[in-house]
């Protein structure tokens, strides 16, 4: 059974700092890995999707990497801003089985002005 | 730009009552999903519909039923609500479950069972 772990569970940084969020998964048989952002009381917003054949994806100040063989992904946020404060979730699209998208429990990020 | 719309946004039920959560998407997506989100548990898949006319169980289907009414709409029904079903329910859609495409989420339904 696929398991997804995100470390740390919470992170507080000063504005302007570069930071890395970590995601690990136990089964490398995946179609893709997706990073989401969730604001309090809201749904999930897709940030980046990395196909299993790709190594990284970039969108603005965000860069996500994928090392499928080691079961790891990182989300790099450059020059963090208070508006980046949210919970960041990673999810893997698992091949086969009934669990099509398996989520980590998230990292709650607070960027202090 | 509605995307995925869920109704209602909030609901309080008594144990044993029934209820249907509604979800509609306007992106012409083939695949739709229902998740629940609980503190400390993350999001878990309840049911999904790969395409119109098909539904399949996810990780936690017990106590729920679903209907893929048409390509746009996918409803989740609680026949006899239990306190353990208190949760935030999210509906999502994607172009096709067989393609590696991102899922788009609604804003959720916050359900409390007393």
PDB file of C-alpha atoms in Angstrom:
ATOM      1  CA  UNK A   1       0.000   0.000   0.000  1.00  0.00           C
ATOM      2  CA  UNK A   2       1.301   3.416  -1.022  1.00  0.00           C
ATOM      3  CA  UNK A   3       2.177   5.727   1.848  1.00  0.00           C
ATOM      4  CA  UNK A   4       3.120   9.382   1.484  1.00  0.00           C
ATOM      5  CA  UNK A   5       4.986  11.274   4.195  1.00  0.00           C
ATOM      6  CA  UNK A   6       5.636  14.996   4.402  1.00  0.00           C
ATOM      7  CA  UNK A   7       8.293  16.538   6.597  1.00  0.00           C
ATOM      8  CA  UNK A   8       8.155  18.876   8.402  1.00  0.00           C
ATOM      9  CA  UNK A   9       4.536  19.017   9.534  1.00  0.00           C
ATOM     10  CA  UNK A  10       4.871  22.746  10.153  1.00  0.00           C
ATOM     11  CA  UNK A  11       7.408  25.385   9.174  1.00  0.00           C
ATOM     12  CA  UNK A  12       7.733  29.050  10.097  1.00  0.00           C
ATOM     13  CA  UNK A  13      10.141  31.298   8.196  1.00  0.00           C
ATOM     14  CA  UNK A  14      10.811  35.030   7.817  1.00  0.00           C
ATOM     15  CA  UNK A  15       9.764  36.743   4.623  1.00  0.00           C
ATOM     16  CA  UNK A  16      12.310  36.533   1.815  1.00  0.00           C
ATOM     17  CA  UNK A  17      13.770  33.196   2.832  1.00  0.00           C
ATOM     18  CA  UNK A  18      14.138  30.336   0.366  1.00  0.00           C
ATOM     19  CA  UNK A  19      12.687  27.084   1.659  1.00  0.00           C
ATOM     20  CA  UNK A  20      12.252  23.408   0.816  1.00  0.00           C
ATOM     21  CA  UNK A  21       9.328  21.140   1.615  1.00  0.00           C
ATOM     22  CA  UNK A  22       9.858  17.405   1.504  1.00  0.00           C
ATOM     23  CA  UNK A  23       7.663  14.531   0.377  1.00  0.00           C
ATOM     24  CA  UNK A  24       8.499  10.834   0.349  1.00  0.00           C
ATOM     25  CA  UNK A  25       6.526   7.847  -0.932  1.00  0.00           C
ATOM     26  CA  UNK A  26       6.958   4.111  -0.486  1.00  0.00           C
ATOM     27  CA  UNK A  27       5.988   2.685  -3.886  1.00  0.00           C
ATOM     28  CA  UNK A  28       7.808   4.003  -6.945  1.00  0.00           C
ATOM     29  CA  UNK A  29       5.131   2.685  -9.341  1.00  0.00           C
ATOM     30  CA  UNK A  30       3.500   6.053  -9.934  1.00  0.00           C
ATOM     31  CA  UNK A  31       2.100   7.946 -12.902  1.00  0.00           C
ATOM     32  CA  UNK A  32       2.856  11.353 -11.456  1.00  0.00           C
ATOM     33  CA  UNK A  33       3.291  13.419  -8.312  1.00  0.00           C
ATOM     34  CA  UNK A  34       1.295  16.565  -7.685  1.00  0.00           C
ATOM     35  CA  UNK A  35       1.853  19.440  -5.265  1.00  0.00           C
ATOM     36  CA  UNK A  36      -1.189  21.318  -3.965  1.00  0.00           C
ATOM     37  CA  UNK A  37      -1.778  24.377  -1.848  1.00  0.00           C
ATOM     38  CA  UNK A  38      -4.668  24.573   0.624  1.00  0.00           C
ATOM     39  CA  UNK A  39      -5.730  27.804   2.294  1.00  0.00           C
ATOM     40  CA  UNK A  40      -7.768  27.622   5.531  1.00  0.00           C
ATOM     41  CA  UNK A  41     -11.385  26.698   4.856  1.00  0.00           C
ATOM     42  CA  UNK A  42     -10.735  26.268   1.161  1.00  0.00           C
ATOM     43  CA  UNK A  43     -10.210  23.497  -1.341  1.00  0.00           C
ATOM     44  CA  UNK A  44      -6.961  22.416  -2.911  1.00  0.00           C
ATOM     45  CA  UNK A  45      -5.240  24.343  -5.666  1.00  0.00           C
ATOM     46  CA  UNK A  46      -2.908  22.426  -7.948  1.00  0.00           C
ATOM     47  CA  UNK A  47       0.555  24.009  -8.075  1.00  0.00           C
ATOM     48  CA  UNK A  48       2.729  21.612 -10.043  1.00  0.00           C
ATOM     49  CA  UNK A  49       2.428  18.146 -11.536  1.00  0.00           C
ATOM     50  CA  UNK A  50       5.531  16.100 -12.335  1.00  0.00           C
ATOM     51  CA  UNK A  51       5.148  13.125 -14.639  1.00  0.00           C
ATOM     52  CA  UNK A  52       6.951   9.938 -13.594  1.00  0.00           C
ATOM     53  CA  UNK A  53       9.393  10.396 -16.499  1.00  0.00           C
ATOM     54  CA  UNK A  54      10.289  13.964 -15.485  1.00  0.00           C
ATOM     55  CA  UNK A  55      12.820  15.214 -12.972  1.00  0.00           C
ATOM     56  CA  UNK A  56      11.413  18.658 -12.214  1.00  0.00           C
ATOM     57  CA  UNK A  57       8.794  21.281 -12.975  1.00  0.00           C
ATOM     58  CA  UNK A  58       8.888  25.018 -12.449  1.00  0.00           C
ATOM     59  CA  UNK A  59       6.214  27.648 -12.077  1.00  0.00           C
ATOM     60  CA  UNK A  60       7.274  31.148 -11.112  1.00  0.00           C
ATOM     61  CA  UNK A  61       8.976  31.001  -7.714  1.00  0.00           C
ATOM     62  CA  UNK A  62       8.126  27.322  -7.286  1.00  0.00           C
ATOM     63  CA  UNK A  63      10.278  24.396  -8.354  1.00  0.00           C
ATOM     64  CA  UNK A  64       9.360  20.775  -7.730  1.00  0.00           C
ATOM     65  CA  UNK A  65      11.734  17.873  -8.208  1.00  0.00           C
ATOM     66  CA  UNK A  66      11.108  14.148  -8.382  1.00  0.00           C
ATOM     67  CA  UNK A  67      13.462  11.244  -7.717  1.00  0.00           C
ATOM     68  CA  UNK A  68      11.215   8.286  -8.371  1.00  0.00           C
ATOM     69  CA  UNK A  69      13.825   5.645  -7.630  1.00  0.00           C
ATOM     70  CA  UNK A  70      14.383   6.945  -4.112  1.00  0.00           C
ATOM     71  CA  UNK A  71      10.727   7.830  -3.570  1.00  0.00           C
ATOM     72  CA  UNK A  72      11.311  11.526  -2.916  1.00  0.00           C
ATOM     73  CA  UNK A  73      10.084  14.898  -4.082  1.00  0.00           C
ATOM     74  CA  UNK A  74      10.883  18.416  -2.955  1.00  0.00           C
ATOM     75  CA  UNK A  75       9.047  21.687  -3.416  1.00  0.00           C
ATOM     76  CA  UNK A  76      11.372  24.667  -3.445  1.00  0.00           C
ATOM     77  CA  UNK A  77       9.877  28.108  -2.805  1.00  0.00           C
ATOM     78  CA  UNK A  78      12.130  31.048  -3.620  1.00  0.00           C
ATOM     79  CA  UNK A  79      11.947  34.417  -1.911  1.00  0.00           C
ATOM     80  CA  UNK A  80       8.984  33.474   0.278  1.00  0.00           C
ATOM     81  CA  UNK A  81       6.165  35.978   0.879  1.00  0.00           C
ATOM     82  CA  UNK A  82       3.444  36.190   3.565  1.00  0.00           C
ATOM     83  CA  UNK A  83       0.928  35.264   0.836  1.00  0.00           C
ATOM     84  CA  UNK A  84       2.662  31.887   0.544  1.00  0.00           C
ATOM     85  CA  UNK A  85       1.351  30.961   4.000  1.00  0.00           C
ATOM     86  CA  UNK A  86      -0.830  27.865   3.540  1.00  0.00           C
ATOM     87  CA  UNK A  87      -0.732  24.109   3.887  1.00  0.00           C
ATOM     88  CA  UNK A  88       1.152  22.348   1.097  1.00  0.00           C
ATOM     89  CA  UNK A  89       0.128  18.823   0.178  1.00  0.00           C
ATOM     90  CA  UNK A  90       1.855  16.323  -2.005  1.00  0.00           C
ATOM     91  CA  UNK A  91      -0.012  13.471  -3.676  1.00  0.00           C
ATOM     92  CA  UNK A  92       1.074  10.560  -5.823  1.00  0.00           C
ATOM     93  CA  UNK A  93      -1.030   9.071  -8.587  1.00  0.00           C
ATOM     94  CA  UNK A  94      -0.485   5.396  -7.940  1.00  0.00           C
ATOM     95  CA  UNK A  95      -0.586   2.757 -10.634  1.00  0.00           C
ATOM     96  CA  UNK A  96      -3.253   0.111 -10.146  1.00  0.00           C
ATOM     97  CA  UNK A  97      -5.409  -0.518  -7.090  1.00  0.00           C
ATOM     98  CA  UNK A  98      -8.292   1.600  -5.863  1.00  0.00           C
ATOM     99  CA  UNK A  99      -6.182   4.420  -4.429  1.00  0.00           C
ATOM    100  CA  UNK A 100      -5.770   6.558  -7.469  1.00  0.00           C
ATOM    101  CA  UNK A 101      -4.350   9.598  -5.649  1.00  0.00           C
ATOM    102  CA  UNK A 102      -2.646   9.123  -2.287  1.00  0.00           C
ATOM    103  CA  UNK A 103      -2.012  12.244  -0.218  1.00  0.00           C
ATOM    104  CA  UNK A 104       0.488  13.197   2.429  1.00  0.00           C
ATOM    105  CA  UNK A 105      -0.781  14.981   5.537  1.00  0.00           C
ATOM    106  CA  UNK A 106       0.750  18.268   4.472  1.00  0.00           C
ATOM    107  CA  UNK A 107       3.208  20.866   5.677  1.00  0.00           C
ATOM    108  CA  UNK A 108       1.728  24.002   7.224  1.00  0.00           C
ATOM    109  CA  UNK A 109       3.860  26.953   6.138  1.00  0.00           C
ATOM    110  CA  UNK A 110       3.822  30.326   7.853  1.00  0.00           C
ATOM    111  CA  UNK A 111       5.816  33.173   6.311  1.00  0.00           C
ATOM    112  CA  UNK A 112       6.262  36.028   8.777  1.00  0.00           C
ATOM    113  CA  UNK A 113       6.475  39.647   7.572  1.00  0.00           C
TER     114      UNK A 113
ATOM    115  CA  UNK B   1     -14.561  30.154 -14.292  1.00  0.00           C
ATOM    116  CA  UNK B   2     -16.634  28.060 -11.869  1.00  0.00           C
ATOM    117  CA  UNK B   3     -14.520  24.871 -12.116  1.00  0.00           C
ATOM    118  CA  UNK B   4     -15.835  22.399  -9.536  1.00  0.00           C
ATOM    119  CA  UNK B   5     -18.879  23.488  -7.538  1.00  0.00           C
ATOM    120  CA  UNK B   6     -20.026  21.730  -4.373  1.00  0.00           C
ATOM    121  CA  UNK B   7     -23.290  22.197  -2.517  1.00  0.00           C
ATOM    122  CA  UNK B   8     -24.014  22.721   0.283  1.00  0.00           C
ATOM    123  CA  UNK B   9     -20.957  24.364   1.860  1.00  0.00           C
ATOM    124  CA  UNK B  10     -22.009  23.495   5.407  1.00  0.00           C
ATOM    125  CA  UNK B  11     -24.471  21.011   6.880  1.00  0.00           C
ATOM    126  CA  UNK B  12     -25.367  19.661  10.298  1.00  0.00           C
ATOM    127  CA  UNK B  13     -27.180  16.336  10.520  1.00  0.00           C
ATOM    128  CA  UNK B  14     -28.459  14.124  13.282  1.00  0.00           C
ATOM    129  CA  UNK B  15     -27.316  10.535  13.532  1.00  0.00           C
ATOM    130  CA  UNK B  16     -29.394   8.353  11.227  1.00  0.00           C
ATOM    131  CA  UNK B  17     -30.430  11.113   8.838  1.00  0.00           C
ATOM    132  CA  UNK B  18     -29.677  10.846   5.153  1.00  0.00           C
ATOM    133  CA  UNK B  19     -28.167  13.412   2.859  1.00  0.00           C
ATOM    134  CA  UNK B  20     -26.804  13.872  -0.642  1.00  0.00           C
ATOM    135  CA  UNK B  21     -23.791  16.045  -1.381  1.00  0.00           C
ATOM    136  CA  UNK B  22     -23.812  17.535  -4.849  1.00  0.00           C
ATOM    137  CA  UNK B  23     -20.877  18.191  -7.150  1.00  0.00           C
ATOM    138  CA  UNK B  24     -20.764  19.635 -10.654  1.00  0.00           C
ATOM    139  CA  UNK B  25     -17.870  20.519 -12.952  1.00  0.00           C
ATOM    140  CA  UNK B  26     -17.902  22.671 -16.060  1.00  0.00           C
ATOM    141  CA  UNK B  27     -14.533  21.656 -17.522  1.00  0.00           C
ATOM    142  CA  UNK B  28     -15.850  18.737 -19.611  1.00  0.00           C
ATOM    143  CA  UNK B  29     -13.770  16.333 -17.527  1.00  0.00           C
ATOM    144  CA  UNK B  30     -14.355  12.620 -17.825  1.00  0.00           C
ATOM    145  CA  UNK B  31     -13.261  11.586 -14.332  1.00  0.00           C
ATOM    146  CA  UNK B  32     -14.604  12.697 -10.964  1.00  0.00           C
ATOM    147  CA  UNK B  33     -13.725  11.879  -7.352  1.00  0.00           C
ATOM    148  CA  UNK B  34     -14.976  12.193  -3.801  1.00  0.00           C
ATOM    149  CA  UNK B  35     -12.535  12.597  -0.884  1.00  0.00           C
ATOM    150  CA  UNK B  36     -12.877  13.181   2.816  1.00  0.00           C
ATOM    151  CA  UNK B  37     -10.369  15.174   4.841  1.00  0.00           C
ATOM    152  CA  UNK B  38      -9.944  14.526   8.549  1.00  0.00           C
ATOM    153  CA  UNK B  39      -7.435  16.029  10.995  1.00  0.00           C
ATOM    154  CA  UNK B  40      -4.361  13.819  11.253  1.00  0.00           C
ATOM    155  CA  UNK B  41      -5.582  11.531   8.447  1.00  0.00           C
ATOM    156  CA  UNK B  42      -5.099  13.631   5.352  1.00  0.00           C
ATOM    157  CA  UNK B  43      -7.329  13.250   2.309  1.00  0.00           C
ATOM    158  CA  UNK B  44      -8.719   9.814   1.560  1.00  0.00           C
ATOM    159  CA  UNK B  45     -10.524   8.677  -1.562  1.00  0.00           C
ATOM    160  CA  UNK B  46     -14.111   7.532  -0.986  1.00  0.00           C
ATOM    161  CA  UNK B  47     -15.342   6.785  -4.519  1.00  0.00           C
ATOM    162  CA  UNK B  48     -14.406   7.773  -8.015  1.00  0.00           C
ATOM    163  CA  UNK B  49     -15.952   7.722 -11.468  1.00  0.00           C
ATOM    164  CA  UNK B  50     -13.515   7.137 -14.297  1.00  0.00           C
ATOM    165  CA  UNK B  51     -16.122   8.090 -16.888  1.00  0.00           C
ATOM    166  CA  UNK B  52     -19.855   8.689 -17.207  1.00  0.00           C
ATOM    167  CA  UNK B  53     -21.716   5.531 -16.267  1.00  0.00           C
ATOM    168  CA  UNK B  54     -18.963   3.996 -14.127  1.00  0.00           C
ATOM    169  CA  UNK B  55     -18.164   4.217 -10.412  1.00  0.00           C
ATOM    170  CA  UNK B  56     -15.581   2.441  -8.266  1.00  0.00           C
ATOM    171  CA  UNK B  57     -14.716   2.218  -4.590  1.00  0.00           C
ATOM    172  CA  UNK B  58     -11.770   4.062  -3.163  1.00  0.00           C
ATOM    173  CA  UNK B  59     -10.015   3.629   0.151  1.00  0.00           C
ATOM    174  CA  UNK B  60     -12.954   4.360   2.502  1.00  0.00           C
ATOM    175  CA  UNK B  61     -16.290   3.592   0.740  1.00  0.00           C
ATOM    176  CA  UNK B  62     -18.259   2.085   3.639  1.00  0.00           C
ATOM    177  CA  UNK B  63     -21.366   4.074   4.550  1.00  0.00           C
ATOM    178  CA  UNK B  64     -21.477   5.959   1.250  1.00  0.00           C
ATOM    179  CA  UNK B  65     -23.049   5.610  -2.165  1.00  0.00           C
ATOM    180  CA  UNK B  66     -22.411   7.615  -5.308  1.00  0.00           C
ATOM    181  CA  UNK B  67     -24.180   8.435  -8.545  1.00  0.00           C
ATOM    182  CA  UNK B  68     -22.624   9.736 -11.735  1.00  0.00           C
ATOM    183  CA  UNK B  69     -25.753  11.501 -12.941  1.00  0.00           C
ATOM    184  CA  UNK B  70     -24.187  12.707 -16.201  1.00  0.00           C
ATOM    185  CA  UNK B  71     -20.773  13.875 -17.353  1.00  0.00           C
ATOM    186  CA  UNK B  72     -20.986  17.049 -15.256  1.00  0.00           C
ATOM    187  CA  UNK B  73     -22.444  15.781 -11.983  1.00  0.00           C
ATOM    188  CA  UNK B  74     -21.267  13.297  -9.356  1.00  0.00           C
ATOM    189  CA  UNK B  75     -23.201  13.018  -6.098  1.00  0.00           C
ATOM    190  CA  UNK B  76     -22.303  11.407  -2.764  1.00  0.00           C
ATOM    191  CA  UNK B  77     -25.033  10.004  -0.524  1.00  0.00           C
ATOM    192  CA  UNK B  78     -24.985   9.176   3.161  1.00  0.00           C
ATOM    193  CA  UNK B  79     -27.935   6.852   3.750  1.00  0.00           C
ATOM    194  CA  UNK B  80     -27.735   6.781   7.565  1.00  0.00           C
ATOM    195  CA  UNK B  81     -25.281   9.343   8.864  1.00  0.00           C
ATOM    196  CA  UNK B  82     -22.954   8.423  11.729  1.00  0.00           C
ATOM    197  CA  UNK B  83     -20.770  10.709  13.898  1.00  0.00           C
ATOM    198  CA  UNK B  84     -17.688   9.058  12.327  1.00  0.00           C
ATOM    199  CA  UNK B  85     -18.710  10.653   9.037  1.00  0.00           C
ATOM    200  CA  UNK B  86     -18.170  14.140  10.411  1.00  0.00           C
ATOM    201  CA  UNK B  87     -15.582  15.509   8.011  1.00  0.00           C
ATOM    202  CA  UNK B  88     -14.847  17.898   5.191  1.00  0.00           C
ATOM    203  CA  UNK B  89     -15.815  16.380   1.854  1.00  0.00           C
ATOM    204  CA  UNK B  90     -14.098  17.388  -1.365  1.00  0.00           C
ATOM    205  CA  UNK B  91     -15.117  16.675  -4.916  1.00  0.00           C
ATOM    206  CA  UNK B  92     -12.503  16.747  -7.662  1.00  0.00           C
ATOM    207  CA  UNK B  93     -12.310  16.181 -11.397  1.00  0.00           C
ATOM    208  CA  UNK B  94      -9.665  15.481 -14.019  1.00  0.00           C
ATOM    209  CA  UNK B  95      -9.648  15.152 -17.785  1.00  0.00           C
ATOM    210  CA  UNK B  96      -9.308  11.389 -17.722  1.00  0.00           C
ATOM    211  CA  UNK B  97      -8.187   9.041 -14.959  1.00  0.00           C
ATOM    212  CA  UNK B  98      -6.102   7.112 -17.485  1.00  0.00           C
ATOM    213  CA  UNK B  99      -4.138  10.234 -18.416  1.00  0.00           C
ATOM    214  CA  UNK B 100      -1.631  11.843 -16.131  1.00  0.00           C
ATOM    215  CA  UNK B 101      -3.479  15.128 -15.625  1.00  0.00           C
ATOM    216  CA  UNK B 102      -3.966  17.301 -12.553  1.00  0.00           C
ATOM    217  CA  UNK B 103      -7.061  17.045 -10.418  1.00  0.00           C
ATOM    218  CA  UNK B 104      -9.138  20.162  -9.774  1.00  0.00           C
ATOM    219  CA  UNK B 105     -10.907  20.493  -6.438  1.00  0.00           C
ATOM    220  CA  UNK B 106     -14.049  22.186  -5.178  1.00  0.00           C
ATOM    221  CA  UNK B 107     -14.107  24.248  -1.981  1.00  0.00           C
ATOM    222  CA  UNK B 108     -15.547  21.430   0.087  1.00  0.00           C
ATOM    223  CA  UNK B 109     -18.629  20.618   2.159  1.00  0.00           C
ATOM    224  CA  UNK B 110     -18.197  20.796   5.918  1.00  0.00           C
ATOM    225  CA  UNK B 111     -20.456  18.143   7.425  1.00  0.00           C
ATOM    226  CA  UNK B 112     -21.149  17.629  11.130  1.00  0.00           C
ATOM    227  CA  UNK B 113     -23.078  14.626  12.413  1.00  0.00           C
ATOM    228  CA  UNK B 114     -24.484  15.018  15.920  1.00  0.00           C
TER     229      UNK B 114
END
